[in-house]
Amino acid sequence: MHFEFTEEQLMIRQAARDFAQAELKPGVIERDEHQKFPAEQVKKLGELGFLGMMVSPQYGGSGMDAISYVLVMEELSKVDASASVVVSVNNSLVCYGLEKYGSEAQKQKYLIPLAKGEVIGAFCLSEPEAGSDATSQRTTAIDMGDHYLVNGTKNWITNGNSASTYIVMAQTDAAKKHHGINALIIEKGMEGFTIGPKENKMGIRGSDTHSLMFTDVKVPKENRIGDEGFGFKFAMSTLEGGRIGIAAQALGIAAGAHELAVQYAKERKAFGKTIADLQAIQFKLADMATEIEAARLLCLKAAWLKDHGKSYTQAGSMAKLFASEVAMRTTVEAVQIHGGYGFVKEYHVERLMRDAKITQIYEGTSEIQRIVISREVLK
Ligand code: CAA
C-alpha cells in the first residue's frame, strides 16, 4: 500500500486547480446569484478532456483513471460545484453507462460527442413520485414493435435544458416491477419531449435543473441500452460510480471552505491578535482538517477499487455518506469562523454552505447510502 500519486495524476490535479482559479472563480458569485449555467466554462472543460475523463480514447475520452477523476472533482468543487456536477453527471452517469453497456452503434453515435464534451448528457431516473424509491417508475415506455412510446415526467434533472442526450428510465412491463424497466436514449428535439422551467434552488444554482415531460415520444428500439428490462440494473450500476463523483464533489466543497477559513483566520484580527492564534478557532480548523482527510481517503479508496476492477458498492456509498456530511459540517463551521463576513456573498463560504446540502440528497440521500452500506455489511 502506498499513498503517492503518479506524475500524471499530479499534473491533472494541477490542471484542474489552475482551471478552477482562472476560469471558474471569476463570475462564480454572479452565476450563483442569477442561476446562470456556466456554459462557456463547461465548453472549456470539454476541450480539456474533463467531460469524458475515464472513457477510452477509442471513444473520444481521455482514458484516465478514477483516482484522477476524484482529484479533478475535488479541485473544481472547491470553487464551483455548479460546474463540477456537470463533470460528475457527464462522466459517471452518462458516459460510463454508455461505454459499459451501450451497443457499438450507440457508442459511435452518442458516446463519442459526449466524451469529447461537444455535447452534454443527462440521467433521468427521479420522478415526482419516485426519488429514493427508484423502482416505482411511473414513466412508461410501451413496446410498439420497432419503437417505444414514452409518456411521463422526470424531476430534478441535472443538465435538464443544456443536455442533448438523455438517458431515461421508463417502465415497459409493470407486472415485472423493476425487471420491466428500460433505459432509453432520448434526444433533445424528439417530438413530444418538452423541458419544464429551471428550478429555483438553494444551492448549486448555476446547475441547470429541470423537470422533463414526455408525451407520446417515439424512441427507436435501437436506443434501448442493454437487454429488455435491464434499465433498473443499469441505473443502479451507473449510480455506484456516480456516488464516487458526488463524494469527491462534497470533499471539494469541504476542502474549499476549509482553505478559505484558514486564510481568513490568519488575516482577521480580534483581541489584539489574529483569530488563528485563538484556540477556539485552532480546534475548529483541526477538526475540519481531520474529517476532510478521512473523507478524501474514503473517496480515493472507492476510486482505487473501481480502477482495480473490484467491487466498490460499499466503498462508494461510504465515501458519499461521509464526505457529504463532512461538507455540511465543515461549511457551517467555515461560515462561523468568518462571523458576519461569512454571511455575505463576497466571501464565498455561504455559497459553499448552500451547495453542500445537495450532496446529502442527490445520487441517493444519506439515508439511502446507509441502506446500501448496511445491506453490504449484513450480507
Ligand atoms: N448494481 C446492480 N444491480 C443492483 C444494485 C447495484 N448496485 N443495487 C440493486 N440492484 C438490483 C438488485 O439486485 C435488484 O435486482 P434483482 O431483483 O434482480 O435481484 C434490483 O436492483 C432492485 O434492488 P432492491 O431489491 O435492493 O430494491 P429496493 O427498492 O429495495 O432498493 C435502492 C433499491 C438501493 C433503495 C434504490 O432504489 C436506490 O438506490 N434509490 C436511490 C435512487 C437514487 O440514488 N437516485 C438518484 C437520482 S440520480 C441523481 O441524483 C443525478 C443527479 O442529478 C446528480
Short mmCIF file of C-alpha atoms and ligand atoms in Angstrom, two decimals:
data_model
loop_
_atom_site.label_atom_id
_atom_site.label_comp_id
_atom_site.label_asym_id
_atom_site.label_seq_id
_atom_site.Cartn_x
_atom_site.Cartn_y
_atom_site.Cartn_z
CA MET A 1 0.00 0.00 0.00
CA HIS A 2 1.29 3.45 -0.83
CA PHE A 3 -0.16 6.93 -0.64
CA GLU A 4 1.57 8.63 -3.54
CA PHE A 5 0.03 9.92 -6.73
CA THR A 6 1.63 9.31 -10.11
CA GLU A 7 3.20 12.19 -12.04
CA GLU A 8 0.25 12.12 -14.41
CA GLN A 9 -2.31 12.30 -11.57
CA LEU A 10 -0.46 15.25 -10.04
CA MET A 11 -0.40 17.05 -13.39
CA ILE A 12 -4.13 16.51 -13.89
CA ARG A 13 -4.85 17.78 -10.38
CA GLN A 14 -2.76 20.88 -11.04
CA ALA A 15 -4.55 21.48 -14.35
CA ALA A 16 -7.93 21.28 -12.60
CA ARG A 17 -6.71 23.60 -9.81
CA ASP A 18 -5.46 26.16 -12.33
CA PHE A 19 -8.67 25.92 -14.32
CA ALA A 20 -10.78 26.46 -11.21
CA GLN A 21 -8.87 29.60 -10.25
CA ALA A 22 -8.59 31.06 -13.75
CA GLU A 23 -11.91 30.08 -15.29
CA LEU A 24 -14.41 29.17 -12.58
CA LYS A 25 -13.67 31.65 -9.81
CA PRO A 26 -14.30 34.82 -11.83
CA GLY A 27 -18.07 35.23 -12.01
CA VAL A 28 -18.96 32.33 -9.70
CA ILE A 29 -20.85 34.63 -7.29
CA GLU A 30 -22.82 36.24 -10.14
CA ARG A 31 -23.64 32.89 -11.75
CA ASP A 32 -24.95 31.67 -8.39
CA GLU A 33 -26.99 34.83 -7.87
CA HIS A 34 -28.55 34.80 -11.35
CA GLN A 35 -28.75 31.00 -11.66
CA LYS A 36 -26.62 31.18 -14.78
CA PHE A 37 -25.39 27.91 -16.23
CA PRO A 38 -21.57 28.00 -16.70
CA ALA A 39 -21.86 27.28 -20.43
CA GLU A 40 -18.51 28.74 -21.54
CA GLN A 41 -16.70 27.07 -18.66
CA VAL A 42 -18.29 23.70 -19.44
CA LYS A 43 -17.23 24.05 -23.07
CA LYS A 44 -13.63 24.60 -21.93
CA LEU A 45 -13.85 21.66 -19.54
CA GLY A 46 -14.82 19.58 -22.56
CA GLU A 47 -11.86 20.87 -24.54
CA LEU A 48 -9.56 19.88 -21.66
CA GLY A 49 -10.97 16.36 -21.78
CA PHE A 50 -12.60 16.55 -18.34
CA LEU A 51 -16.11 15.64 -19.53
CA GLY A 52 -15.14 12.18 -20.72
CA MET A 53 -12.18 11.66 -18.43
CA MET A 54 -12.49 7.93 -17.92
CA VAL A 55 -13.75 7.00 -21.39
CA SER A 56 -11.29 5.13 -23.57
CA PRO A 57 -9.56 7.28 -26.26
CA GLN A 58 -11.16 4.93 -28.82
CA TYR A 59 -14.48 6.61 -27.99
CA GLY A 60 -13.22 10.17 -27.69
CA GLY A 61 -12.31 10.09 -24.00
CA SER A 62 -9.13 10.84 -22.07
CA GLY A 63 -8.62 7.30 -20.75
CA MET A 64 -7.82 8.45 -17.22
CA ASP A 65 -8.41 6.51 -14.02
CA ALA A 66 -11.00 7.08 -11.29
CA ILE A 67 -8.31 8.43 -8.93
CA SER A 68 -7.69 11.30 -11.40
CA TYR A 69 -11.44 11.84 -11.57
CA VAL A 70 -11.60 12.26 -7.77
CA LEU A 71 -8.69 14.71 -7.88
CA VAL A 72 -10.34 16.78 -10.62
CA MET A 73 -13.74 16.75 -8.92
CA GLU A 74 -12.19 17.91 -5.64
CA GLU A 75 -10.34 20.82 -7.25
CA LEU A 76 -13.26 22.05 -9.35
CA SER A 77 -15.71 21.72 -6.46
CA LYS A 78 -13.54 23.84 -4.16
CA VAL A 79 -14.58 26.75 -6.34
CA ASP A 80 -17.73 25.94 -8.31
CA ALA A 81 -19.94 22.96 -7.51
CA SER A 82 -22.42 24.02 -10.20
CA ALA A 83 -19.75 23.35 -12.82
CA SER A 84 -18.38 20.23 -11.16
CA VAL A 85 -21.75 18.49 -11.08
CA VAL A 86 -21.77 18.68 -14.89
CA VAL A 87 -18.41 16.88 -14.90
CA SER A 88 -19.73 14.25 -12.49
CA VAL A 89 -23.01 13.54 -14.27
CA ASN A 90 -21.50 13.51 -17.76
CA ASN A 91 -18.65 11.21 -16.76
CA SER A 92 -20.30 8.85 -14.32
CA LEU A 93 -23.97 8.67 -15.14
CA VAL A 94 -23.89 9.16 -18.87
CA CYS A 95 -20.52 8.24 -20.45
CA TYR A 96 -19.73 5.36 -18.09
CA GLY A 97 -23.07 3.64 -18.65
CA LEU A 98 -22.89 4.07 -22.41
CA GLU A 99 -19.35 2.74 -22.62
CA LYS A 100 -20.02 -0.21 -20.34
CA TYR A 101 -23.49 -1.25 -21.52
CA GLY A 102 -24.18 0.55 -24.80
CA SER A 103 -24.13 -1.05 -28.27
CA GLU A 104 -21.34 -0.20 -30.71
CA ALA A 105 -23.77 1.94 -32.72
CA GLN A 106 -24.81 3.85 -29.55
CA LYS A 107 -21.17 4.44 -28.69
CA GLN A 108 -20.42 5.78 -32.16
CA LYS A 109 -23.48 7.99 -32.28
CA TYR A 110 -23.81 9.21 -28.68
CA LEU A 111 -20.76 8.39 -26.57
CA ILE A 112 -18.08 9.97 -28.78
CA PRO A 113 -19.56 13.51 -28.83
CA LEU A 114 -20.38 13.24 -25.10
CA ALA A 115 -16.87 12.10 -24.19
CA LYS A 116 -15.32 14.86 -26.28
CA GLY A 117 -17.55 17.38 -24.49
CA GLU A 118 -19.12 18.53 -27.76
CA VAL A 119 -22.49 17.89 -26.13
CA ILE A 120 -23.51 17.02 -22.59
CA GLY A 121 -25.85 14.40 -21.24
CA ALA A 122 -28.46 13.92 -18.52
CA PHE A 123 -29.51 10.92 -16.44
CA CYS A 124 -33.25 10.75 -15.87
CA LEU A 125 -34.36 8.46 -13.05
CA SER A 126 -36.12 10.67 -10.48
CA GLU A 127 -39.80 11.39 -10.84
CA PRO A 128 -42.39 13.39 -8.87
CA GLU A 129 -43.27 10.18 -7.01
CA ALA A 130 -40.04 8.19 -7.36
CA GLY A 131 -36.97 9.67 -5.69
CA SER A 132 -35.39 7.37 -3.13
CA ASP A 133 -37.93 4.69 -4.06
CA ALA A 134 -36.46 4.43 -7.53
CA THR A 135 -38.12 1.14 -8.52
CA SER A 136 -41.53 2.92 -8.58
CA GLN A 137 -41.08 4.34 -12.08
CA ARG A 138 -44.34 5.86 -13.42
CA THR A 139 -42.89 6.94 -16.78
CA THR A 140 -43.98 4.33 -19.30
CA ALA A 141 -42.30 3.02 -22.44
CA ILE A 142 -44.91 0.97 -24.29
CA ASP A 143 -43.45 -1.59 -26.70
CA MET A 144 -44.79 -0.75 -30.19
CA GLY A 145 -42.70 -3.25 -32.14
CA ASP A 146 -39.90 -1.22 -33.70
CA HIS A 147 -40.10 1.60 -31.12
CA TYR A 148 -41.23 2.52 -27.61
CA LEU A 149 -43.87 5.14 -26.92
CA VAL A 150 -42.73 7.11 -23.90
CA ASN A 151 -45.05 9.06 -21.58
CA GLY A 152 -44.37 10.60 -18.20
CA THR A 153 -42.49 13.20 -16.19
CA LYS A 154 -38.96 13.27 -14.78
CA ASN A 155 -37.97 15.60 -11.95
CA TRP A 156 -34.82 17.36 -10.73
CA ILE A 157 -32.84 16.53 -13.85
CA THR A 158 -29.29 17.90 -13.79
CA ASN A 159 -28.32 19.43 -17.18
CA GLY A 160 -32.08 19.34 -17.89
CA ASN A 161 -32.05 22.06 -20.53
CA SER A 162 -28.39 22.14 -21.53
CA ALA A 163 -28.09 18.44 -22.37
CA SER A 164 -28.56 16.98 -25.84
CA THR A 165 -28.61 13.29 -24.90
CA TYR A 166 -30.90 12.00 -22.15
CA ILE A 167 -30.80 8.53 -20.64
CA VAL A 168 -34.34 7.94 -19.45
CA MET A 169 -35.54 5.08 -17.26
CA ALA A 170 -39.12 4.02 -18.06
CA GLN A 171 -41.47 1.16 -17.20
CA THR A 172 -42.37 -1.16 -20.09
CA ASP A 173 -43.96 -4.03 -18.20
CA ALA A 174 -45.36 -3.04 -14.81
CA ALA A 175 -46.19 -6.68 -13.97
CA LYS A 176 -42.46 -7.40 -13.92
CA LYS A 177 -41.84 -4.49 -11.49
CA HIS A 178 -38.21 -3.31 -11.69
CA HIS A 179 -37.42 -6.10 -14.18
CA GLY A 180 -39.76 -4.32 -16.61
CA ILE A 181 -37.81 -1.04 -16.61
CA ASN A 182 -35.80 0.02 -19.68
CA ALA A 183 -33.05 2.62 -20.09
CA LEU A 184 -33.66 4.59 -23.29
CA ILE A 185 -31.58 7.20 -25.08
CA ILE A 186 -33.78 10.17 -25.92
CA GLU A 187 -32.54 13.13 -27.93
CA LYS A 188 -33.44 16.74 -27.33
CA GLY A 189 -35.84 17.79 -30.05
CA MET A 190 -37.64 14.46 -30.39
CA GLU A 191 -41.32 15.15 -30.93
CA GLY A 192 -43.33 15.22 -27.70
CA PHE A 193 -40.30 15.86 -25.47
CA THR A 194 -40.60 19.17 -23.57
CA ILE A 195 -38.48 20.78 -20.87
CA GLY A 196 -40.03 22.50 -17.85
CA PRO A 197 -38.78 25.73 -16.25
CA LYS A 198 -35.49 25.83 -14.36
CA GLU A 199 -35.79 25.03 -10.64
CA ASN A 200 -35.03 27.93 -8.28
CA LYS A 201 -32.68 26.16 -5.88
CA MET A 202 -30.97 26.77 -2.53
CA GLY A 203 -27.56 25.70 -3.83
CA ILE A 204 -25.69 24.72 -7.00
CA ARG A 205 -27.80 27.47 -8.51
CA GLY A 206 -25.74 27.63 -11.70
CA SER A 207 -26.52 23.99 -12.39
CA ASP A 208 -29.34 23.54 -14.84
CA THR A 209 -32.07 21.57 -13.03
CA HIS A 210 -35.39 20.98 -14.78
CA SER A 211 -38.36 18.68 -14.95
CA LEU A 212 -38.88 16.92 -18.28
CA MET A 213 -42.16 15.92 -19.89
CA PHE A 214 -42.64 13.11 -22.42
CA THR A 215 -45.86 12.86 -24.39
CA ASP A 216 -46.04 10.01 -26.91
CA VAL A 217 -42.32 10.30 -27.65
CA LYS A 218 -41.33 7.66 -30.23
CA VAL A 219 -37.99 6.15 -29.24
CA PRO A 220 -36.45 3.64 -31.67
CA LYS A 221 -35.71 0.20 -30.24
CA GLU A 222 -32.01 0.61 -31.08
CA ASN A 223 -31.93 3.36 -28.42
CA ARG A 224 -32.55 0.89 -25.59
CA ILE A 225 -29.40 0.27 -23.55
CA GLY A 226 -28.83 -3.41 -22.89
CA ASP A 227 -31.43 -6.14 -22.96
CA GLU A 228 -35.15 -5.67 -22.40
CA GLY A 229 -35.76 -5.00 -18.69
CA PHE A 230 -32.14 -4.11 -17.91
CA GLY A 231 -32.94 -0.45 -17.12
CA PHE A 232 -33.05 -0.63 -13.33
CA LYS A 233 -29.81 -2.56 -13.02
CA PHE A 234 -28.29 -0.11 -15.48
CA ALA A 235 -29.37 2.79 -13.26
CA MET A 236 -28.09 1.18 -10.05
CA SER A 237 -24.78 0.23 -11.61
CA THR A 238 -24.09 3.68 -13.05
CA LEU A 239 -25.13 5.34 -9.78
CA GLU A 240 -22.44 3.37 -7.95
CA GLY A 241 -19.77 5.28 -9.88
CA GLY A 242 -21.78 8.50 -9.70
CA ARG A 243 -21.60 8.31 -5.93
CA ILE A 244 -17.80 8.46 -6.08
CA GLY A 245 -18.11 11.65 -8.16
CA ILE A 246 -20.54 13.28 -5.74
CA ALA A 247 -18.43 12.15 -2.77
CA ALA A 248 -15.47 13.93 -4.38
CA GLN A 249 -17.64 16.96 -5.03
CA ALA A 250 -18.60 17.06 -1.34
CA LEU A 251 -14.93 16.64 -0.43
CA GLY A 252 -14.04 19.60 -2.65
CA ILE A 253 -16.74 21.81 -1.15
CA ALA A 254 -15.44 20.98 2.34
CA ALA A 255 -11.79 21.47 1.37
CA GLY A 256 -12.60 24.77 -0.37
CA ALA A 257 -14.40 26.07 2.72
CA HIS A 258 -11.54 24.95 4.93
CA GLU A 259 -8.94 26.72 2.79
CA LEU A 260 -10.97 29.93 2.97
CA ALA A 261 -11.38 29.59 6.74
CA VAL A 262 -7.63 29.06 7.26
CA GLN A 263 -6.79 32.07 5.11
CA TYR A 264 -9.36 34.26 6.89
CA ALA A 265 -8.23 33.12 10.34
CA LYS A 266 -4.66 34.17 9.54
CA GLU A 267 -5.77 37.62 8.41
CA ARG A 268 -8.61 38.57 10.76
CA LYS A 269 -7.55 40.29 13.97
CA ALA A 270 -9.51 40.23 17.23
CA PHE A 271 -8.45 40.79 20.84
CA GLY A 272 -5.05 42.10 19.64
CA LYS A 273 -4.03 39.02 17.61
CA THR A 274 -5.16 37.04 14.60
CA ILE A 275 -8.06 34.72 15.27
CA ALA A 276 -5.78 31.85 14.13
CA ASP A 277 -3.99 32.41 17.45
CA LEU A 278 -7.16 31.60 19.37
CA GLN A 279 -7.51 28.01 20.49
CA ALA A 280 -11.26 28.01 19.81
CA ILE A 281 -10.52 28.64 16.12
CA GLN A 282 -7.48 26.33 16.03
CA PHE A 283 -9.55 23.41 17.30
CA LYS A 284 -12.26 24.03 14.74
CA LEU A 285 -9.66 24.10 11.94
CA ALA A 286 -8.04 20.93 13.27
CA ASP A 287 -11.33 19.04 13.42
CA MET A 288 -12.26 20.21 9.92
CA ALA A 289 -8.87 19.15 8.51
CA THR A 290 -9.09 15.72 10.15
CA GLU A 291 -12.56 14.99 8.81
CA ILE A 292 -11.65 16.26 5.33
CA GLU A 293 -8.63 13.96 5.22
CA ALA A 294 -10.78 11.00 6.27
CA ALA A 295 -13.32 11.85 3.55
CA ARG A 296 -10.50 12.15 0.98
CA LEU A 297 -9.16 8.71 1.88
CA LEU A 298 -12.64 7.17 1.54
CA CYS A 299 -13.07 8.77 -1.90
CA LEU A 300 -9.65 7.60 -3.08
CA LYS A 301 -10.21 4.09 -1.73
CA ALA A 302 -13.51 3.80 -3.63
CA ALA A 303 -11.81 5.09 -6.79
CA TRP A 304 -8.89 2.71 -6.34
CA LEU A 305 -11.27 -0.25 -6.02
CA LYS A 306 -13.02 0.83 -9.21
CA ASP A 307 -9.70 1.20 -11.04
CA HIS A 308 -8.69 -2.30 -9.95
CA GLY A 309 -11.92 -3.93 -11.07
CA LYS A 310 -13.03 -4.70 -7.52
CA SER A 311 -16.48 -4.13 -6.00
CA TYR A 312 -16.94 -0.52 -4.88
CA THR A 313 -20.63 -0.55 -3.92
CA GLN A 314 -19.98 -0.19 -0.21
CA ALA A 315 -16.89 1.99 -0.52
CA GLY A 316 -18.64 4.43 -2.87
CA SER A 317 -21.65 4.74 -0.57
CA MET A 318 -19.42 5.17 2.49
CA ALA A 319 -17.44 7.87 0.69
CA LYS A 320 -20.59 9.71 -0.36
CA LEU A 321 -22.26 9.40 3.04
CA PHE A 322 -19.24 10.58 4.99
CA ALA A 323 -17.96 13.25 2.59
CA SER A 324 -21.38 14.87 2.23
CA GLU A 325 -21.89 15.01 5.99
CA VAL A 326 -18.37 16.46 6.34
CA ALA A 327 -19.15 19.03 3.64
CA MET A 328 -22.17 20.19 5.60
CA ARG A 329 -20.39 20.34 8.97
CA THR A 330 -17.27 21.99 7.53
CA THR A 331 -19.09 24.68 5.60
CA VAL A 332 -21.23 25.60 8.63
CA GLU A 333 -18.05 25.97 10.71
CA ALA A 334 -16.31 27.95 7.94
CA VAL A 335 -19.19 30.44 7.98
CA GLN A 336 -18.94 30.60 11.78
CA ILE A 337 -15.20 31.34 11.63
CA HIS A 338 -15.87 34.15 9.15
CA GLY A 339 -18.50 35.63 11.51
CA GLY A 340 -20.58 38.35 9.82
CA TYR A 341 -18.40 38.19 6.70
CA GLY A 342 -19.33 34.57 6.32
CA PHE A 343 -22.96 35.58 5.96
CA VAL A 344 -22.39 37.74 2.89
CA LYS A 345 -21.76 36.54 -0.64
CA GLU A 346 -18.35 38.13 -1.34
CA TYR A 347 -16.58 35.70 0.98
CA HIS A 348 -17.76 32.55 -0.88
CA VAL A 349 -18.35 30.39 2.22
CA GLU A 350 -22.10 30.99 2.41
CA ARG A 351 -22.40 29.66 -1.17
CA LEU A 352 -20.32 26.61 -0.29
CA MET A 353 -22.63 26.01 2.69
CA ARG A 354 -25.71 26.15 0.46
CA ASP A 355 -24.01 23.98 -2.19
CA ALA A 356 -23.02 21.36 0.40
CA LYS A 357 -26.64 20.50 1.21
CA ILE A 358 -27.43 18.84 -2.12
CA THR A 359 -24.56 16.38 -1.71
CA GLN A 360 -26.58 14.78 1.13
CA ILE A 361 -29.56 14.45 -1.19
CA TYR A 362 -28.76 13.68 -4.83
CA GLU A 363 -27.49 10.38 -6.23
CA GLY A 364 -29.01 8.74 -3.16
CA THR A 365 -29.71 10.55 0.11
CA SER A 366 -27.59 9.87 3.19
CA GLU A 367 -30.37 7.54 4.31
CA ILE A 368 -30.18 5.56 1.02
CA GLN A 369 -26.39 5.29 1.41
CA ARG A 370 -26.97 3.81 4.87
CA ILE A 371 -29.36 1.26 3.34
CA VAL A 372 -26.76 0.28 0.73
CA ILE A 373 -23.95 0.08 3.30
CA SER A 374 -25.98 -1.87 5.85
CA ARG A 375 -27.04 -4.40 3.19
CA GLU A 376 -23.38 -4.96 2.32
CA VAL A 377 -22.39 -5.20 5.99
CA LEU A 378 -25.15 -7.72 6.69
CA LYS A 379 -24.55 -9.88 3.59
N1 CAA B 1 -25.93 -2.80 -9.13
C1 CAA B 1 -26.70 -3.61 -9.89
N2 CAA B 1 -27.93 -4.00 -9.50
C2 CAA B 1 -28.38 -3.55 -8.33
C3 CAA B 1 -27.64 -2.70 -7.50
C4 CAA B 1 -26.37 -2.33 -7.95
N3 CAA B 1 -25.59 -1.54 -7.21
N4 CAA B 1 -28.37 -2.40 -6.40
C5 CAA B 1 -29.54 -3.04 -6.54
N5 CAA B 1 -29.54 -3.75 -7.70
C6 CAA B 1 -30.60 -4.59 -8.21
C7 CAA B 1 -30.96 -5.68 -7.21
O1 CAA B 1 -30.12 -6.80 -7.35
C8 CAA B 1 -32.39 -5.99 -7.58
O2 CAA B 1 -32.44 -6.84 -8.70
P1 CAA B 1 -32.99 -8.36 -8.57
O3 CAA B 1 -34.40 -8.25 -8.11
O4 CAA B 1 -32.83 -8.93 -9.94
O5 CAA B 1 -32.11 -9.02 -7.56
C9 CAA B 1 -32.93 -4.64 -8.05
O6 CAA B 1 -31.80 -3.84 -8.37
C10 CAA B 1 -33.78 -3.97 -7.01
O7 CAA B 1 -32.98 -3.79 -5.87
P2 CAA B 1 -33.59 -3.81 -4.42
O8 CAA B 1 -34.46 -5.02 -4.24
O9 CAA B 1 -32.45 -3.64 -3.50
O10 CAA B 1 -34.54 -2.53 -4.48
P3 CAA B 1 -35.02 -1.61 -3.29
O11 CAA B 1 -36.19 -0.88 -3.80
O12 CAA B 1 -35.14 -2.36 -2.01
O13 CAA B 1 -33.78 -0.60 -3.05
C11 CAA B 1 -32.42 1.27 -3.59
C12 CAA B 1 -33.07 -0.02 -4.07
C13 CAA B 1 -30.97 0.96 -3.24
C14 CAA B 1 -33.08 1.93 -2.42
C15 CAA B 1 -32.52 2.12 -4.85
O14 CAA B 1 -33.89 2.38 -5.14
C16 CAA B 1 -31.77 3.42 -4.78
O15 CAA B 1 -30.57 3.44 -4.95
N6 CAA B 1 -32.50 4.55 -4.55
C17 CAA B 1 -31.90 5.85 -4.65
C18 CAA B 1 -32.03 6.37 -6.05
C19 CAA B 1 -31.02 7.42 -6.36
O16 CAA B 1 -29.85 7.34 -5.99
N7 CAA B 1 -31.46 8.42 -7.10
C20 CAA B 1 -30.58 9.42 -7.55
C21 CAA B 1 -31.16 10.09 -8.75
S1 CAA B 1 -29.97 10.47 -9.95
C22 CAA B 1 -29.28 11.94 -9.49
O17 CAA B 1 -29.46 12.44 -8.42
C23 CAA B 1 -28.38 12.51 -10.52
C24 CAA B 1 -28.14 13.96 -10.41
O18 CAA B 1 -28.95 14.74 -10.79
C25 CAA B 1 -26.86 14.48 -9.92
#
